[in-house]
Each structure stands twice: as C-alpha cells, then as structure tokens.
mmCIF file of C-alpha atoms in Angstrom:
data_model
loop_
_atom_site.group_PDB
_atom_site.id
_atom_site.type_symbol
_atom_site.label_atom_id
_atom_site.label_comp_id
_atom_site.label_asym_id
_atom_site.label_seq_id
_atom_site.Cartn_x
_atom_site.Cartn_y
_atom_site.Cartn_z
ATOM 1 C CA UNK A 78 0.327 -16.087 17.762
ATOM 2 C CA UNK A 79 -1.532 -12.906 18.674
ATOM 3 C CA UNK A 80 -4.853 -11.665 17.338
ATOM 4 C CA UNK A 81 -4.125 -8.202 15.939
ATOM 5 C CA UNK A 82 -5.674 -5.493 13.806
ATOM 6 C CA UNK A 83 -3.699 -4.144 10.870
ATOM 7 C CA UNK A 84 -2.729 -1.151 13.031
ATOM 8 C CA UNK A 85 -1.643 -3.451 15.848
ATOM 9 C CA UNK A 86 0.384 -5.576 13.448
ATOM 10 C CA UNK A 87 2.291 -2.495 12.254
ATOM 11 C CA UNK A 88 3.015 -1.500 15.862
ATOM 12 C CA UNK A 89 4.230 -5.039 16.533
ATOM 13 C CA UNK A 90 6.455 -4.954 13.457
ATOM 14 C CA UNK A 91 8.052 -1.671 14.539
ATOM 15 C CA UNK A 92 8.690 -2.987 18.066
ATOM 16 C CA UNK A 93 10.120 -6.213 16.660
ATOM 17 C CA UNK A 94 12.472 -4.321 14.325
ATOM 18 C CA UNK A 95 13.583 -1.852 17.014
ATOM 19 C CA UNK A 96 14.295 -4.770 19.347
ATOM 20 C CA UNK A 97 16.160 -6.778 16.727
ATOM 21 C CA UNK A 98 18.393 -4.137 15.144
ATOM 22 C CA UNK A 99 19.985 -1.167 16.934
ATOM 23 C CA UNK A 100 20.224 0.665 13.609
ATOM 24 C CA UNK A 101 16.413 0.921 13.333
ATOM 25 C CA UNK A 102 14.767 4.148 14.519
ATOM 26 C CA UNK A 103 11.380 5.802 14.128
ATOM 27 C CA UNK A 104 11.073 9.477 13.171
ATOM 28 C CA UNK A 105 8.091 11.742 12.511
ATOM 29 C CA UNK A 106 5.531 14.188 13.827
ATOM 30 C CA UNK A 107 4.074 13.074 17.179
ATOM 31 C CA UNK A 108 5.513 9.550 16.947
ATOM 32 C CA UNK A 109 6.995 9.815 20.436
ATOM 33 C CA UNK A 110 5.000 11.481 23.206
ATOM 34 C CA UNK A 111 1.647 11.186 21.400
ATOM 35 C CA UNK A 112 2.218 7.756 19.869
ATOM 36 C CA UNK A 113 1.373 8.884 16.342
ATOM 37 C CA UNK A 114 -1.786 10.322 14.864
ATOM 38 C CA UNK A 115 -3.266 6.802 14.634
ATOM 39 C CA UNK A 116 -1.424 5.576 17.775
ATOM 40 C CA UNK A 117 0.715 3.240 15.688
ATOM 41 C CA UNK A 118 3.865 4.136 17.627
ATOM 42 C CA UNK A 119 2.146 4.193 21.021
ATOM 43 C CA UNK A 120 4.463 2.883 23.733
ATOM 44 C CA UNK A 121 7.613 2.783 21.618
ATOM 45 C CA UNK A 122 9.137 5.933 23.176
ATOM 46 C CA UNK A 123 8.951 4.510 26.670
ATOM 47 C CA UNK A 124 10.367 1.183 25.564
ATOM 48 C CA UNK A 125 13.171 2.325 23.260
ATOM 49 C CA UNK A 126 13.926 5.944 24.287
ATOM 50 C CA UNK A 127 14.085 9.301 22.554
ATOM 51 C CA UNK A 128 17.268 8.518 20.646
ATOM 52 C CA UNK A 129 15.375 5.894 18.628
ATOM 53 C CA UNK A 130 11.805 7.240 18.645
ATOM 54 C CA UNK A 131 12.211 10.830 17.538
ATOM 55 C CA UNK A 132 9.549 13.543 17.492
ATOM 56 C CA UNK A 133 10.016 16.154 14.788
ATOM 57 C CA UNK A 134 8.523 19.527 13.878
ATOM 58 C CA UNK A 135 5.648 19.666 11.355
ATOM 59 C CA UNK A 136 8.004 19.592 8.373
ATOM 60 C CA UNK A 137 7.581 16.620 6.016
ATOM 61 C CA UNK A 138 10.489 17.596 3.770
ATOM 62 C CA UNK A 139 12.700 17.804 6.845
ATOM 63 C CA UNK A 140 11.522 14.407 8.132
ATOM 64 C CA UNK A 141 12.331 12.640 4.870
ATOM 65 C CA UNK A 142 15.530 14.633 4.318
ATOM 66 C CA UNK A 143 16.838 13.776 7.785
ATOM 67 C CA UNK A 144 15.829 10.129 7.422
ATOM 68 C CA UNK A 145 17.531 9.972 4.018
ATOM 69 C CA UNK A 146 20.797 11.230 5.524
ATOM 70 C CA UNK A 147 20.544 8.703 8.338
ATOM 71 C CA UNK A 148 19.945 5.882 5.855
ATOM 72 C CA UNK A 149 22.904 6.793 3.672
ATOM 73 C CA UNK A 150 25.038 6.906 6.836
ATOM 74 C CA UNK A 151 24.095 3.315 7.704
ATOM 75 C CA UNK A 152 21.014 3.566 9.937
ATOM 76 C CA UNK A 153 17.591 2.032 9.192
ATOM 77 C CA UNK A 154 15.096 4.866 9.738
ATOM 78 C CA UNK A 155 11.334 4.414 9.508
ATOM 79 C CA UNK A 156 9.805 7.825 8.798
ATOM 80 C CA UNK A 157 6.118 8.462 9.414
ATOM 81 C CA UNK A 158 4.138 10.980 7.382
ATOM 82 C CA UNK A 159 0.792 11.550 9.111
ATOM 83 C CA UNK A 160 -1.333 11.360 5.945
ATOM 84 C CA UNK A 161 -0.506 10.672 2.290
ATOM 85 C CA UNK A 162 -1.891 14.124 1.449
ATOM 86 C CA UNK A 163 0.826 15.646 3.630
ATOM 87 C CA UNK A 164 3.637 13.876 1.761
ATOM 88 C CA UNK A 165 3.872 16.255 -1.192
ATOM 89 C CA UNK A 166 6.217 18.779 0.500
ATOM 90 C CA UNK A 167 8.612 15.809 0.822
ATOM 91 C CA UNK A 168 8.146 14.675 -2.788
ATOM 92 C CA UNK A 169 11.166 16.641 -3.953
ATOM 93 C CA UNK A 170 13.338 14.825 -1.409
ATOM 94 C CA UNK A 171 11.928 11.474 -2.535
ATOM 95 C CA UNK A 172 12.139 12.157 -6.273
ATOM 96 C CA UNK A 173 15.423 14.038 -6.347
ATOM 97 C CA UNK A 174 17.412 12.162 -3.716
ATOM 98 C CA UNK A 175 15.856 9.094 -2.031
ATOM 99 C CA UNK A 176 14.932 7.272 -5.237
ATOM 100 C CA UNK A 177 18.148 8.193 -7.060
ATOM 101 C CA UNK A 178 20.987 7.676 -4.593
ATOM 102 C CA UNK A 179 21.901 4.160 -5.774
ATOM 103 C CA UNK A 180 21.955 5.216 -9.425
ATOM 104 C CA UNK A 181 23.636 8.558 -8.723
ATOM 105 C CA UNK A 182 26.443 6.982 -6.704
ATOM 106 C CA UNK A 183 26.874 4.012 -9.049
ATOM 107 C CA UNK A 184 25.854 1.655 -6.202
ATOM 108 C CA UNK A 185 28.348 3.084 -3.701
ATOM 109 C CA UNK A 186 25.485 4.352 -1.532
ATOM 110 C CA UNK A 187 21.949 3.152 -0.895
ATOM 111 C CA UNK A 188 19.094 4.475 1.230
ATOM 112 C CA UNK A 189 17.579 1.653 3.350
ATOM 113 C CA UNK A 190 14.714 3.896 4.371
ATOM 114 C CA UNK A 191 11.000 3.184 4.941
ATOM 115 C CA UNK A 192 8.489 6.013 4.576
ATOM 116 C CA UNK A 193 5.132 5.085 6.129
ATOM 117 C CA UNK A 194 2.007 6.907 4.915
ATOM 118 C CA UNK A 195 -1.622 6.290 5.946
ATOM 119 C CA UNK A 196 -3.717 6.573 2.786
ATOM 120 C CA UNK A 197 -7.209 6.394 1.363
ATOM 121 C CA UNK A 198 -10.679 7.669 2.244
ATOM 122 C CA UNK A 199 -13.972 6.338 3.493
ATOM 123 C CA UNK A 200 -13.807 7.645 7.054
ATOM 124 C CA UNK A 201 -15.130 11.183 6.676
ATOM 125 C CA UNK A 202 -11.913 13.125 7.174
ATOM 126 C CA UNK A 203 -10.982 16.681 6.237
ATOM 127 C CA UNK A 204 -9.297 17.767 3.004
ATOM 128 C CA UNK A 205 -5.812 16.296 2.354
ATOM 129 C CA UNK A 206 -6.533 13.376 4.737
ATOM 130 C CA UNK A 207 -8.101 10.843 2.313
ATOM 131 C CA UNK A 208 -5.865 10.642 -0.747
ATOM 132 C CA UNK A 209 -4.880 7.672 -2.899
ATOM 133 C CA UNK A 210 -2.016 8.979 -5.016
ATOM 134 C CA UNK A 211 0.016 5.780 -4.929
ATOM 135 C CA UNK A 212 0.683 6.063 -8.654
ATOM 136 C CA UNK A 213 3.008 9.069 -8.227
ATOM 137 C CA UNK A 214 5.304 6.908 -6.109
ATOM 138 C CA UNK A 215 4.919 3.728 -8.170
ATOM 139 C CA UNK A 216 6.078 5.769 -11.182
ATOM 140 C CA UNK A 217 9.511 6.475 -9.681
ATOM 141 C CA UNK A 218 12.373 4.083 -10.495
ATOM 142 C CA UNK A 219 14.439 3.391 -7.400
ATOM 143 C CA UNK A 220 11.466 2.993 -5.046
ATOM 144 C CA UNK A 221 9.516 -0.004 -3.856
ATOM 145 C CA UNK A 222 5.829 0.663 -3.112
ATOM 146 C CA UNK A 223 4.021 -1.660 -0.705
ATOM 147 C CA UNK A 224 0.382 -1.601 0.452
ATOM 148 C CA UNK A 225 -0.794 -4.394 2.793
ATOM 149 C CA UNK A 226 -4.456 -5.280 3.285
ATOM 150 C CA UNK A 227 -4.294 -7.814 6.130
ATOM 151 C CA UNK A 228 -2.671 -7.773 9.577
ATOM 152 C CA UNK A 229 -0.434 -10.749 8.682
ATOM 153 C CA UNK A 230 0.826 -9.048 5.543
ATOM 154 C CA UNK A 231 1.238 -5.688 7.289
ATOM 155 C CA UNK A 232 3.702 -7.054 9.824
ATOM 156 C CA UNK A 233 5.594 -9.292 7.396
ATOM 157 C CA UNK A 234 5.829 -6.686 4.660
ATOM 158 C CA UNK A 235 6.953 -3.918 7.028
ATOM 159 C CA UNK A 236 9.724 -6.095 8.436
ATOM 160 C CA UNK A 237 10.765 -6.956 4.880
ATOM 161 C CA UNK A 238 10.703 -3.246 3.998
ATOM 162 C CA UNK A 239 12.937 -2.362 6.962
ATOM 163 C CA UNK A 240 15.369 -5.085 5.833
ATOM 164 C CA UNK A 241 15.356 -3.836 2.236
ATOM 165 C CA UNK A 242 18.608 -2.264 1.043
ATOM 166 C CA UNK A 243 16.600 0.265 -0.972
ATOM 167 C CA UNK A 244 13.873 2.781 -0.066
ATOM 168 C CA UNK A 245 10.298 1.597 0.430
ATOM 169 C CA UNK A 246 7.088 3.631 0.411
ATOM 170 C CA UNK A 247 4.852 1.758 2.856
ATOM 171 C CA UNK A 248 1.189 2.696 2.360
ATOM 172 C CA UNK A 249 -1.301 1.942 5.138
ATOM 173 C CA UNK A 250 -5.036 1.917 4.236
ATOM 174 C CA UNK A 251 -6.633 3.931 7.018
ATOM 175 C CA UNK A 252 -10.014 2.283 6.505
ATOM 176 C CA UNK A 253 -8.478 -1.126 7.280
ATOM 177 C CA UNK A 254 -6.504 -0.073 10.366
ATOM 178 C CA UNK A 255 -9.013 -1.511 12.813
ATOM 179 C CA UNK A 256 -11.581 -3.154 10.524
ATOM 180 C CA UNK A 257 -10.575 -6.777 11.088
ATOM 181 C CA UNK A 258 -8.435 -8.891 13.374
ATOM 182 C CA UNK A 259 -6.514 -12.040 12.537
ATOM 183 C CA UNK A 260 -3.841 -14.212 14.056
ATOM 184 C CA UNK A 261 -0.344 -12.870 13.471
ATOM 185 C CA UNK A 262 2.839 -14.746 14.410
ATOM 186 C CA UNK A 263 4.776 -13.424 17.378
ATOM 187 C CA UNK A 264 8.364 -12.427 16.703
ATOM 188 C CA UNK A 265 10.158 -11.907 13.438
ATOM 189 C CA UNK A 266 8.984 -13.026 9.986
ATOM 190 C CA UNK A 267 8.812 -11.420 6.567
ATOM 191 C CA UNK A 268 6.470 -11.442 3.573
ATOM 192 C CA UNK A 269 8.184 -11.188 0.208
ATOM 193 C CA UNK A 270 7.985 -7.753 -1.413
ATOM 194 C CA UNK A 271 6.901 -8.009 -5.047
ATOM 195 C CA UNK A 272 4.666 -11.055 -4.654
ATOM 196 C CA UNK A 273 0.881 -10.771 -5.021
ATOM 197 C CA UNK A 274 -1.573 -12.881 -3.021
ATOM 198 C CA UNK A 275 -4.429 -14.854 -4.553
ATOM 199 C CA UNK A 276 -7.063 -14.574 -1.849
ATOM 200 C CA UNK A 277 -9.668 -16.718 -3.579
ATOM 201 C CA UNK A 278 -9.356 -18.794 -6.714
ATOM 202 C CA UNK A 279 -11.874 -18.611 -9.555
ATOM 203 C CA UNK A 280 -12.332 -19.497 -13.194
ATOM 204 C CA UNK A 281 -14.602 -16.862 -14.790
ATOM 205 C CA UNK A 282 -13.130 -13.412 -14.051
ATOM 206 C CA UNK A 283 -10.043 -11.987 -12.333
ATOM 207 C CA UNK A 284 -10.651 -9.185 -9.817
ATOM 208 C CA UNK A 285 -7.363 -7.329 -9.275
ATOM 209 C CA UNK A 286 -7.013 -4.812 -6.467
ATOM 210 C CA UNK A 287 -4.916 -3.529 -3.575
ATOM 211 C CA UNK A 288 -5.238 -1.754 -0.232
ATOM 212 C CA UNK A 289 -8.625 -0.811 1.199
ATOM 213 C CA UNK A 290 -10.587 -1.893 -1.877
ATOM 214 C CA UNK A 291 -9.852 -5.515 -0.976
ATOM 215 C CA UNK A 292 -12.795 -5.196 1.422
ATOM 216 C CA UNK A 293 -15.328 -4.398 -1.317
ATOM 217 C CA UNK A 294 -13.772 -6.870 -3.756
ATOM 218 C CA UNK A 295 -14.045 -9.629 -1.164
ATOM 219 C CA UNK A 296 -17.752 -8.876 -0.831
ATOM 220 C CA UNK A 297 -18.119 -8.790 -4.614
ATOM 221 C CA UNK A 298 -16.636 -12.276 -4.884
ATOM 222 C CA UNK A 299 -19.395 -13.541 -2.570
ATOM 223 C CA UNK A 300 -22.155 -11.751 -4.485
ATOM 224 C CA UNK A 301 -20.877 -13.021 -7.834
ATOM 225 C CA UNK A 302 -20.745 -16.545 -6.458
ATOM 226 C CA UNK A 303 -24.454 -16.237 -5.736
ATOM 227 C CA UNK A 304 -24.974 -15.464 -9.420
ATOM 228 C CA UNK A 305 -22.995 -18.521 -10.462
ATOM 229 C CA UNK A 306 -19.877 -16.508 -11.410
ATOM 230 C CA UNK A 307 -16.526 -17.799 -10.142
ATOM 231 C CA UNK A 308 -14.270 -14.799 -9.459
ATOM 232 C CA UNK A 309 -10.567 -14.956 -8.654
ATOM 233 C CA UNK A 310 -9.415 -12.210 -6.267
ATOM 234 C CA UNK A 311 -5.844 -10.941 -6.434
ATOM 235 C CA UNK A 312 -4.465 -8.626 -3.734
ATOM 236 C CA UNK A 313 -1.350 -7.106 -5.292
ATOM 237 C CA UNK A 314 0.277 -6.175 -1.928
ATOM 238 C CA UNK A 315 3.153 -4.517 -3.839
ATOM 239 C CA UNK A 316 2.743 -2.025 -6.698
ATOM 240 C CA UNK A 317 6.444 -1.751 -7.459
ATOM 241 C CA UNK A 318 7.946 -4.188 -8.222
ATOM 242 C CA UNK A 319 4.699 -5.521 -9.671
ATOM 243 C CA UNK A 320 4.003 -9.258 -9.681
ATOM 244 C CA UNK A 321 3.186 -9.360 -13.389
ATOM 245 C CA UNK A 322 3.228 -13.149 -13.669
ATOM 246 C CA UNK A 323 0.450 -13.701 -11.124
ATOM 247 C CA UNK A 324 -1.779 -11.201 -12.954
ATOM 248 C CA UNK A 325 -1.094 -12.636 -16.378
ATOM 249 C CA UNK A 326 -1.507 -16.270 -15.315
ATOM 250 C CA UNK A 327 -4.861 -15.435 -13.752
ATOM 251 C CA UNK A 328 -6.158 -13.547 -16.799
ATOM 252 C CA UNK A 329 -4.967 -16.288 -19.137
ATOM 253 C CA UNK A 330 -7.051 -18.698 -17.049
ATOM 254 C CA UNK A 331 -10.239 -16.625 -16.693
ATOM 255 C CA UNK A 332 -10.142 -14.582 -19.913
ATOM 256 C CA UNK A 333 -11.640 -11.576 -18.115
ATOM 257 C CA UNK A 334 -10.249 -8.871 -15.816
ATOM 258 C CA UNK A 335 -11.656 -6.135 -13.597
ATOM 259 C CA UNK A 336 -9.150 -3.772 -11.967
ATOM 260 C CA UNK A 337 -10.424 -1.999 -8.849
ATOM 261 C CA UNK A 338 -8.764 1.090 -7.379
ATOM 262 C CA UNK A 339 -9.862 3.826 -4.990
ATOM 263 C CA UNK A 340 -7.861 6.517 -6.816
ATOM 264 C CA UNK A 341 -9.284 8.595 -9.689
ATOM 265 C CA UNK A 342 -9.504 6.615 -12.926
ATOM 266 C CA UNK A 343 -7.431 8.660 -15.341
ATOM 267 C CA UNK A 344 -3.735 7.691 -15.346
ATOM 268 C CA UNK A 345 -4.212 5.637 -12.201
ATOM 269 C CA UNK A 346 -2.288 2.452 -11.429
ATOM 270 C CA UNK A 347 -5.189 0.449 -12.845
ATOM 271 C CA UNK A 348 -4.293 1.807 -16.278
ATOM 272 C CA UNK A 349 -0.825 0.283 -15.910
ATOM 273 C CA UNK A 350 -2.358 -3.111 -15.160
ATOM 274 C CA UNK A 351 -4.766 -2.832 -18.109
ATOM 275 C CA UNK A 352 -1.826 -2.006 -20.377
ATOM 276 C CA UNK A 353 0.146 -4.961 -19.005
ATOM 277 C CA UNK A 354 -2.756 -7.318 -19.755
ATOM 278 C CA UNK A 355 -3.001 -5.857 -23.253
ATOM 279 C CA UNK A 356 0.695 -6.467 -23.834
ATOM 280 C CA UNK A 357 0.945 -10.000 -22.426
ATOM 281 C CA UNK A 358 -2.527 -11.578 -22.442
ATOM 282 C CA UNK A 359 -4.449 -9.875 -25.245
ATOM 283 C CA UNK A 360 -5.331 -13.085 -27.057
ATOM 284 C CA UNK A 361 -6.642 -14.680 -23.847
ATOM 285 C CA UNK A 362 -9.252 -11.955 -23.325
ATOM 286 C CA UNK A 363 -12.920 -12.757 -23.898
ATOM 287 C CA UNK A 364 -13.987 -9.214 -22.970
ATOM 288 C CA UNK A 365 -12.378 -5.759 -22.647
ATOM 289 C CA UNK A 366 -10.616 -5.063 -19.349
ATOM 290 C CA UNK A 367 -12.886 -3.150 -16.963
ATOM 291 C CA UNK A 368 -11.636 -0.499 -14.538
ATOM 292 C CA UNK A 369 -13.624 0.416 -11.423
ATOM 293 C CA UNK A 370 -12.236 3.569 -9.812
ATOM 294 C CA UNK A 371 -12.963 6.809 -8.044
ATOM 295 C CA UNK A 372 -14.221 9.729 -10.100
ATOM 296 C CA UNK A 373 -11.775 12.131 -11.713
ATOM 297 C CA UNK A 374 -12.248 14.691 -8.979
ATOM 298 C CA UNK A 375 -10.615 15.596 -5.708
ATOM 299 C CA UNK A 376 -12.040 13.170 -3.173
ATOM 300 C CA UNK A 377 -15.061 14.918 -1.600
ATOM 301 C CA UNK A 378 -15.580 15.706 2.045
ATOM 302 C CA UNK A 379 -17.703 13.566 4.354
ATOM 303 C CA UNK A 380 -21.227 14.216 3.016
ATOM 304 C CA UNK A 381 -20.417 13.258 -0.571
ATOM 305 C CA UNK A 382 -17.617 10.760 0.007
ATOM 306 C CA UNK A 383 -19.931 7.772 -0.508
ATOM 307 C CA UNK A 384 -20.698 9.023 -4.026
ATOM 308 C CA UNK A 385 -16.986 8.906 -4.893
ATOM 309 C CA UNK A 386 -15.865 5.545 -3.560
ATOM 310 C CA UNK A 387 -16.177 2.360 -5.645
ATOM 311 C CA UNK A 388 -18.687 -0.017 -4.088
ATOM 312 C CA UNK A 389 -19.394 -3.722 -4.034
ATOM 313 C CA UNK A 390 -22.268 -3.041 -6.430
ATOM 314 C CA UNK A 391 -20.116 -1.223 -9.014
ATOM 315 C CA UNK A 392 -17.533 -4.008 -8.881
ATOM 316 C CA UNK A 393 -20.195 -6.681 -9.360
ATOM 317 C CA UNK A 394 -21.693 -4.721 -12.254
ATOM 318 C CA UNK A 395 -18.294 -4.450 -13.965
ATOM 319 C CA UNK A 396 -17.644 -8.164 -13.560
ATOM 320 C CA UNK A 397 -21.063 -8.993 -14.987
ATOM 321 C CA UNK A 398 -20.401 -6.750 -18.002
ATOM 322 C CA UNK A 399 -17.289 -8.791 -18.774
ATOM 323 C CA UNK A 400 -19.402 -11.951 -18.632
ATOM 324 C CA UNK A 401 -21.942 -10.507 -21.064
ATOM 325 C CA UNK A 402 -19.449 -9.146 -23.602
#
C-alpha cells in the first residue's frame, strides 16, 4: 500500500497500465517533457519513452481525433485535455465519431479510448479553467462518464476505464487533486464502472453527489448529525451508466433526497436524478427533492467564485428543509 493523493493515484494508475499493456499510450499537450499541466504524467516519458508518452500541439480536436484512430486500430490511448473548458473544440470528434463507432459499424469496431479532463472550480483560475459541464458528456449514448472523488477510486476507476472496450470520459476534480491522502493498493486493481459508493449510511435523508462536492457533502453529514439528523451520503462515481438502484434504494429508505452538484442548476445532471426519483420512488417521498447547485451563470473569476459554489451551509439548509416539509 502507498499513501497517495488523488493526483498521485492517477499517475500510479497510468504507470501501472503502461507497464502492464504495451497497447496503452498517453497523448496530449505537455504530457511528456512537462509532465502535464497538473504534473499527472510527470516521469512517464523517461520511463516509457516518446513512442508511448506523446506530446502534441495545442489542438484538442486533433488529440481526440488521433486517439480515436489509434483506438479503432487496436491501441489503448489515454488522451489528456488540460481543462474541461478546453474540450469543446474536440466535442465534434466525441459526438460524431468516438461515441458512435460501435453503433455505426454494427459492433465491428469499438474505440477503447479514455479521455481525461480536469474539471470544476474553487481554486481561483482564469476563464475556461473551472467548468463543470459533465452533463453534455453524460447525455451522449456510447460514452461512459466517470468522476472519482477519492485516491482509491481514482486509480481503480482509471484502470477499469483503460480496460473498457468502449470510450470513457474520465473527469478529475481539480479541487481534490491534492486535498487528501489515503492508502492505495500497489499494483493492478479495478473499481467497477457504474457502481455508486455509499460513504456513510443514514436513515433520514439521502445526500447524492459526485466529484468535488463530496467534500462539502461530507462536512454537511457531520453538521446534520449534530442536529440529530441521520444523513446517508452517496458518491455516484459514475454518471453514465448511472447506478439507479443504489439511489432508489436509499431514497425508499430515507424518504428524502438532496442532490448536490457544482454545475449550474438548470438542465444539470441533478435534474436527471430528480426525474429518476420521481419515476421510481415517488410514493416513498416525504418531501420534494431538493437540488443544491451553482447559479445559472458562467462560473465567476476568483473574487466572486465563493458566491457561486455550493457550500456546506447551503447543503445543510436544503436537508433541513426536507425534514420540515
């Protein structure tokens, strides 16, 4: 076992995959000489060489297009996009080709490709560096969308993503990169894609979240406990395929649900979860489903960012409203 941050666990997963399978390669802007914008790929060039750790021009569509071709040809590329806000020039490649190749070819071809994207705000970055647009990828049939929140999950989910026969969007919450450390197994292991994690069990209200907001939700669970409210915390870990059964079983037990997302509220992934609960657990509800989200604006720059992000206090307030309904 090694004590790693989430960033360190991702680096370890990449090294483990490159060592295990000669078909695996890493491609992206500055992933080689520089070691990546967040130093995730630091040291991989020296260890595995420039035929498997490939620096590219600043051209996101080209990175994903090249990786897509490699995947269809039988390789296992892991493409890095420096920030989620930079991924939109590549969206046409993802929408028109990556997500569709299995359907288009009637299963003759697949694209075992991982596209890594740091995401989310809360660290005072410039425009286009703090986005949480996970819903635009979760909406696309043909993709899996994964977002780990712990070092253990980050390594296991990335190795599972690299093994997947179909393309995976692997979202990395920037705010969690070096926030905590935990023991992570050495060597190879996987965490199942499509399976949520119940971090803490409770009986009064279900708090459902993913990515960086797990930090605030974890704090909210403690605060609510002090008020005599037993909250169950669910970390989804995967947005597509969604672990519907874990959500529904929890809401049927507690009768209340609060969905917490960093993205703007309107048409966010939280709306999908609220709809799911309405479809499958309506008669278990003792209160309307609450959504805690960012405002319906572009995420502000550093000085106003704290006014945009959901907080422990807003999550606690939403949970208490469900108790009072």
